[in-house]
Amino acid sequence: MQHLLAGSRDSLSQKAAYLRVASGCLADSLKSGGFRSMYRGQGVEFCGVREYLRGDDVRTIDWNVTARMGKPFVKLFEEEHELQIFLIVDRSASMFTGSRGKYKYETAAEIAALLSLAGEQNESPVGAVFYDGEIHFSCIPEYGRTRTMLLLSRLDEIKRQKKGSVLDNAIKGAVGMLKHHSLVFIISDFRTTGWEEAFKQLSQKHDIAAIRVTDPSDSDMPEVGTVPFTDSETGERIVLPTSSASFKSSWLDDFRKRTNKLENFFKRHGAGFVSISTEEDPVRSLSNFFNSRHFGGFR
């Protein structure tokens, strides 16, 4: 079993201590950023209906239920008392690639750990689902340090991977698990297909921030001559002329097109979107994102 977040289980507590300090500014940025309206007492959520009583506000009448029952019913709402956070973390084979000594998953795990710790500091329930070719771990949102340390431990432990990516199933799982309006972070390189319909369903009830983890080689392939490459997800082999100027131009153009496609998709469905490279500082990148118009643009 590999340990990537801290190097070994003995040093996980030391890494957690560092991340806990680093997450402090993220907790503040998260609370003051575009999602601040969801914090304590700032919103309401539908929780049921009851029969109309004299003095009830007629604007709360549920006309669909009233028509079915033949007498008036009103909608009931409860105040939302906290920001509930849910993490969907990609552990598929493509996340274990990297050109400069760091896997994309290492950055993804650090991002997820920082968000978990920021949630704990803000007294927010945090839940998660981790996946590759199957779902490996999932938990509903709960409060406290015990939940945080469980998530950090599971992020750190990498068992043998199953090929493929079930991002669609992970998103569907979140739809079923989340009973209250939540902020969902999807942390992935999004090098898979077939998840868009599930995403649309999730976005109808929850706010979503899509965090794409990238590697420098995604846009700028190193010049190492004509080299055979194997797709980490499918096993397909192909020979790439990495020293060719036209190839490098096409490689960059393809990266830009995929980026624009993702940006446009997330924007259409009211989600925030940010790309974070393995060479970047996740704390700074997340803080900038939380305080930007891209994160503040949720419905």
Coordinates of C-alpha atoms in Angstrom, one line a residue:
M1 CA 0.0 0.0 0.0
Q2 CA 1.4 3.4 -1.0
H3 CA 1.4 6.5 1.1
L4 CA 1.5 9.7 -1.0
L5 CA 0.1 12.5 1.2
A6 CA 2.8 12.2 3.8
G7 CA 5.3 9.7 2.6
S8 CA 4.5 7.3 5.5
R9 CA 1.9 6.8 8.1
D10 CA 4.3 8.0 10.8
S11 CA 4.7 11.4 9.1
L12 CA 1.0 11.8 8.3
S13 CA 0.4 13.7 11.6
Q14 CA 3.3 16.0 10.8
K15 CA 1.9 16.7 7.3
A16 CA -1.6 17.2 8.8
A17 CA -0.2 19.7 11.3
Y18 CA 1.3 21.7 8.4
L19 CA -1.9 21.5 6.3
R20 CA -3.9 22.6 9.3
V21 CA -1.9 25.8 9.6
A22 CA -2.1 26.3 5.8
S23 CA -5.8 25.8 5.7
G24 CA -6.5 28.7 8.1
C25 CA -6.4 31.3 5.4
L26 CA -8.6 29.0 3.2
A27 CA -11.2 28.8 5.9
D28 CA -11.4 32.6 6.0
S29 CA -11.4 32.9 2.2
L30 CA -14.1 30.2 1.9
K31 CA -16.3 32.0 4.4
S32 CA -15.9 35.4 2.9
G33 CA -16.0 34.3 -0.7
G34 CA -18.8 33.8 -3.2
F35 CA -20.4 31.0 -1.1
R36 CA -20.8 33.1 2.1
S37 CA -24.6 33.4 1.7
M38 CA -24.8 29.7 2.7
Y39 CA -23.3 30.3 6.2
R40 CA -25.2 30.3 9.4
G41 CA -28.7 31.7 9.1
Q42 CA -28.3 33.1 5.6
G43 CA -30.6 30.7 3.8
V44 CA -33.6 28.4 4.0
E45 CA -34.4 25.0 2.7
F46 CA -37.7 23.3 1.9
C47 CA -38.4 20.5 4.3
G48 CA -42.1 19.6 3.8
V49 CA -45.7 20.7 3.9
R50 CA -48.6 21.0 6.4
E51 CA -52.3 22.0 6.2
Y52 CA -52.9 25.7 6.0
L53 CA -53.8 27.5 9.3
R54 CA -55.5 30.8 9.8
G55 CA -52.8 33.5 9.7
D56 CA -50.4 31.7 7.5
D57 CA -48.7 33.7 4.7
V58 CA -50.7 32.9 1.5
R59 CA -47.4 33.2 -0.5
T60 CA -46.3 29.9 1.1
I61 CA -49.2 27.9 -0.2
D62 CA -48.1 24.8 -2.2
W63 CA -50.6 24.9 -5.0
N64 CA -49.7 21.5 -6.4
V65 CA -50.4 19.7 -3.1
T66 CA -53.5 21.9 -2.5
A67 CA -54.9 20.8 -5.9
R68 CA -54.2 17.1 -5.1
M69 CA -55.6 17.2 -1.6
G70 CA -58.6 19.5 -2.2
K71 CA -57.7 21.8 0.7
P72 CA -54.8 24.3 1.2
F73 CA -51.4 23.2 2.3
V74 CA -48.4 25.5 2.9
K75 CA -44.6 24.8 2.4
L76 CA -42.4 24.4 5.4
F77 CA -38.8 25.7 5.4
E78 CA -35.9 25.3 7.9
E79 CA -33.0 27.6 8.3
E80 CA -29.6 26.4 6.9
H81 CA -27.2 26.5 9.8
E82 CA -23.9 25.5 8.2
L83 CA -22.0 25.2 5.0
Q84 CA -21.9 21.5 4.2
I85 CA -18.9 20.4 2.1
F86 CA -18.6 17.3 -0.1
L87 CA -15.4 16.1 -1.9
I88 CA -15.4 14.0 -5.0
V89 CA -11.7 12.9 -5.6
D90 CA -10.3 11.2 -8.7
R91 CA -7.8 8.4 -8.1
S92 CA -7.8 7.0 -11.6
A93 CA -4.6 6.0 -13.4
S94 CA -4.2 9.3 -15.2
M95 CA -4.0 11.0 -11.9
F96 CA -0.8 9.0 -11.2
T97 CA 1.1 10.7 -14.0
G98 CA 3.5 13.6 -13.8
S99 CA 6.4 15.0 -15.7
R100 CA 8.4 16.8 -13.0
G101 CA 8.6 14.5 -10.0
K102 CA 5.0 15.0 -8.7
Y103 CA 1.9 13.0 -9.5
K104 CA -1.3 14.9 -10.2
Y105 CA -2.9 12.9 -7.4
E106 CA -0.5 14.3 -4.9
T107 CA -1.8 17.7 -5.7
A108 CA -5.4 16.5 -5.7
A109 CA -4.9 14.9 -2.3
E110 CA -3.4 18.0 -0.8
I111 CA -6.2 20.1 -2.2
A112 CA -8.8 17.7 -0.7
A113 CA -6.9 17.7 2.7
L114 CA -6.8 21.5 2.8
L115 CA -10.6 21.7 2.0
S116 CA -11.3 19.1 4.7
L117 CA -9.3 21.1 7.3
A118 CA -10.8 24.4 6.3
G119 CA -14.3 22.8 6.7
E120 CA -13.4 21.6 10.1
Q121 CA -12.2 25.1 11.2
N122 CA -15.4 26.6 10.0
E123 CA -17.4 23.9 11.8
S124 CA -18.8 22.5 8.5
P125 CA -19.8 18.9 8.0
V126 CA -17.5 17.3 5.5
G127 CA -18.1 14.1 3.4
A128 CA -16.4 12.5 0.4
V129 CA -16.3 9.9 -2.3
F130 CA -13.0 8.6 -3.8
Y131 CA -13.0 6.7 -7.0
D132 CA -10.9 5.2 -9.9
G133 CA -12.5 2.4 -12.0
E134 CA -14.8 1.8 -9.0
I135 CA -15.9 3.6 -5.8
H136 CA -13.2 2.9 -3.1
F137 CA -14.5 5.1 -0.2
S138 CA -17.5 7.2 0.6
C139 CA -19.0 8.9 3.7
I140 CA -21.8 11.3 4.4
P141 CA -20.9 14.8 5.7
E142 CA -20.1 14.9 9.5
Y143 CA -18.5 17.4 11.8
G144 CA -15.2 17.3 13.7
R145 CA -11.5 16.3 13.8
T146 CA -12.3 12.6 13.8
R147 CA -13.9 12.9 10.4
T148 CA -11.0 15.1 9.1
M149 CA -8.4 12.6 10.2
L150 CA -10.3 9.8 8.6
L151 CA -10.4 11.6 5.3
L152 CA -6.7 12.5 5.5
S153 CA -5.8 8.9 6.2
R154 CA -8.0 7.6 3.3
L155 CA -6.5 10.2 1.0
D156 CA -3.0 9.0 1.9
E157 CA -3.6 5.3 1.5
I158 CA -3.5 4.1 -2.1
K159 CA -4.5 0.6 -2.8
R160 CA -4.2 -1.2 -6.1
Q161 CA -6.1 0.7 -8.7
K162 CA -8.9 -0.5 -11.0
K163 CA -8.6 0.7 -14.5
G164 CA -11.0 3.2 -15.9
S165 CA -13.0 6.1 -14.3
V166 CA -16.4 6.1 -12.7
L167 CA -16.8 9.8 -12.2
D168 CA -20.4 9.5 -13.3
N169 CA -21.1 6.9 -10.5
A170 CA -19.3 9.1 -8.0
I171 CA -21.5 12.1 -8.9
K172 CA -24.6 10.0 -8.8
G173 CA -23.6 8.7 -5.4
A174 CA -23.3 12.3 -4.2
V175 CA -26.8 13.0 -5.5
G176 CA -28.1 10.2 -3.4
M177 CA -26.1 10.9 -0.3
L178 CA -26.6 14.7 0.0
K179 CA -29.9 15.5 1.7
H180 CA -29.1 19.2 2.3
H181 CA -27.8 22.0 0.0
S182 CA -24.1 21.5 -0.2
L183 CA -20.9 22.8 -1.7
V184 CA -19.4 20.0 -3.8
F185 CA -15.8 20.1 -4.9
I186 CA -14.9 17.8 -7.8
I187 CA -11.1 17.3 -7.9
S188 CA -10.0 15.6 -11.1
D189 CA -8.1 15.9 -14.4
F190 CA -11.5 15.3 -16.1
R191 CA -9.8 12.9 -18.6
T192 CA -12.9 10.8 -18.9
T193 CA -16.4 11.0 -20.5
G194 CA -20.0 10.2 -19.7
W195 CA -20.3 12.2 -16.5
E196 CA -22.1 15.3 -17.8
E197 CA -25.7 14.2 -17.3
A198 CA -25.0 13.2 -13.7
F199 CA -23.3 16.5 -13.2
K200 CA -26.4 18.4 -14.4
Q201 CA -28.5 16.5 -11.9
L202 CA -26.2 17.3 -9.1
S203 CA -26.0 21.0 -10.0
Q204 CA -29.8 21.4 -9.8
K205 CA -29.7 21.1 -5.9
H206 CA -26.1 21.9 -5.0
D207 CA -23.3 24.4 -5.7
I208 CA -20.3 22.9 -7.4
A209 CA -16.7 23.9 -7.8
A210 CA -14.8 21.9 -10.4
I211 CA -11.0 21.8 -9.6
R212 CA -9.0 20.4 -12.5
V213 CA -5.5 19.2 -11.6
T214 CA -3.0 19.6 -14.5
D215 CA 0.6 18.8 -15.2
P216 CA 2.9 21.0 -17.3
S217 CA 3.2 18.1 -19.9
D218 CA -0.6 18.5 -20.5
S219 CA 0.1 21.6 -22.5
D220 CA 3.9 21.5 -23.2
M221 CA 5.2 18.1 -24.0
P222 CA 9.0 17.8 -23.3
E223 CA 11.2 17.4 -26.4
V224 CA 12.5 13.9 -26.1
G225 CA 12.4 12.7 -29.7
T226 CA 10.0 10.1 -31.1
V227 CA 8.7 8.2 -28.1
P228 CA 6.1 5.5 -27.6
F229 CA 3.4 6.5 -25.0
T230 CA 0.8 4.3 -23.3
D231 CA -2.6 5.7 -22.2
S232 CA -2.7 5.1 -18.5
E233 CA -6.5 4.5 -18.6
T234 CA -7.0 2.4 -21.7
G235 CA -3.6 0.8 -22.3
E236 CA -3.6 2.1 -25.9
R237 CA 0.0 2.7 -27.3
I238 CA 0.9 5.5 -29.7
V239 CA 4.2 7.0 -31.0
L240 CA 4.5 10.8 -30.5
P241 CA 7.0 13.0 -32.3
T242 CA 7.7 15.2 -29.3
S243 CA 10.4 17.3 -31.0
S244 CA 8.2 18.3 -33.9
A245 CA 7.1 21.9 -33.8
S246 CA 3.8 21.1 -35.5
F247 CA 3.1 18.3 -33.0
K248 CA 3.9 20.6 -30.0
S249 CA 1.6 23.3 -31.5
S250 CA -1.2 20.8 -32.0
W251 CA -0.7 19.4 -28.5
L252 CA -1.1 22.9 -26.9
D253 CA -4.1 23.6 -29.2
D254 CA -5.8 20.4 -28.1
F255 CA -5.2 21.3 -24.4
R256 CA -6.7 24.8 -24.9
K257 CA -9.8 23.4 -26.7
R258 CA -10.4 20.9 -23.9
T259 CA -10.0 23.7 -21.3
N260 CA -12.4 26.0 -23.1
K261 CA -15.0 23.1 -23.5
L262 CA -14.8 22.5 -19.7
E263 CA -15.0 26.2 -18.8
N264 CA -18.1 26.7 -21.0
F265 CA -19.8 23.6 -19.7
F266 CA -19.3 24.5 -16.1
K267 CA -20.3 28.1 -16.7
R268 CA -23.6 27.0 -18.4
H269 CA -24.5 25.0 -15.3
G270 CA -23.6 27.6 -12.7
A271 CA -20.4 25.9 -11.4
G272 CA -17.1 27.4 -10.5
F273 CA -14.0 26.2 -12.4
V274 CA -10.3 26.4 -11.8
S275 CA -7.2 24.6 -13.1
I276 CA -4.4 24.0 -10.6
S277 CA -1.0 22.7 -11.8
T278 CA 1.2 20.3 -9.9
E279 CA 3.8 23.2 -9.9
E280 CA 1.4 25.6 -8.2
D281 CA 0.9 26.2 -4.5
P282 CA -2.6 24.8 -3.8
V283 CA -3.2 27.2 -0.9
R284 CA -2.6 30.3 -3.0
S285 CA -4.5 29.0 -5.9
L286 CA -7.6 28.0 -3.8
S287 CA -7.5 31.4 -2.0
N288 CA -7.5 33.3 -5.2
F289 CA -10.3 31.1 -6.6
F290 CA -12.5 31.6 -3.5
N291 CA -12.1 35.3 -3.7
S292 CA -12.6 35.6 -7.5
R293 CA -15.7 36.3 -9.5
H294 CA -15.5 32.7 -10.9
F295 CA -16.2 31.3 -7.4
G296 CA -18.6 34.1 -6.5
G297 CA -20.8 33.4 -9.6
F298 CA -22.8 30.6 -8.1
R299 CA -26.6 30.9 -8.3

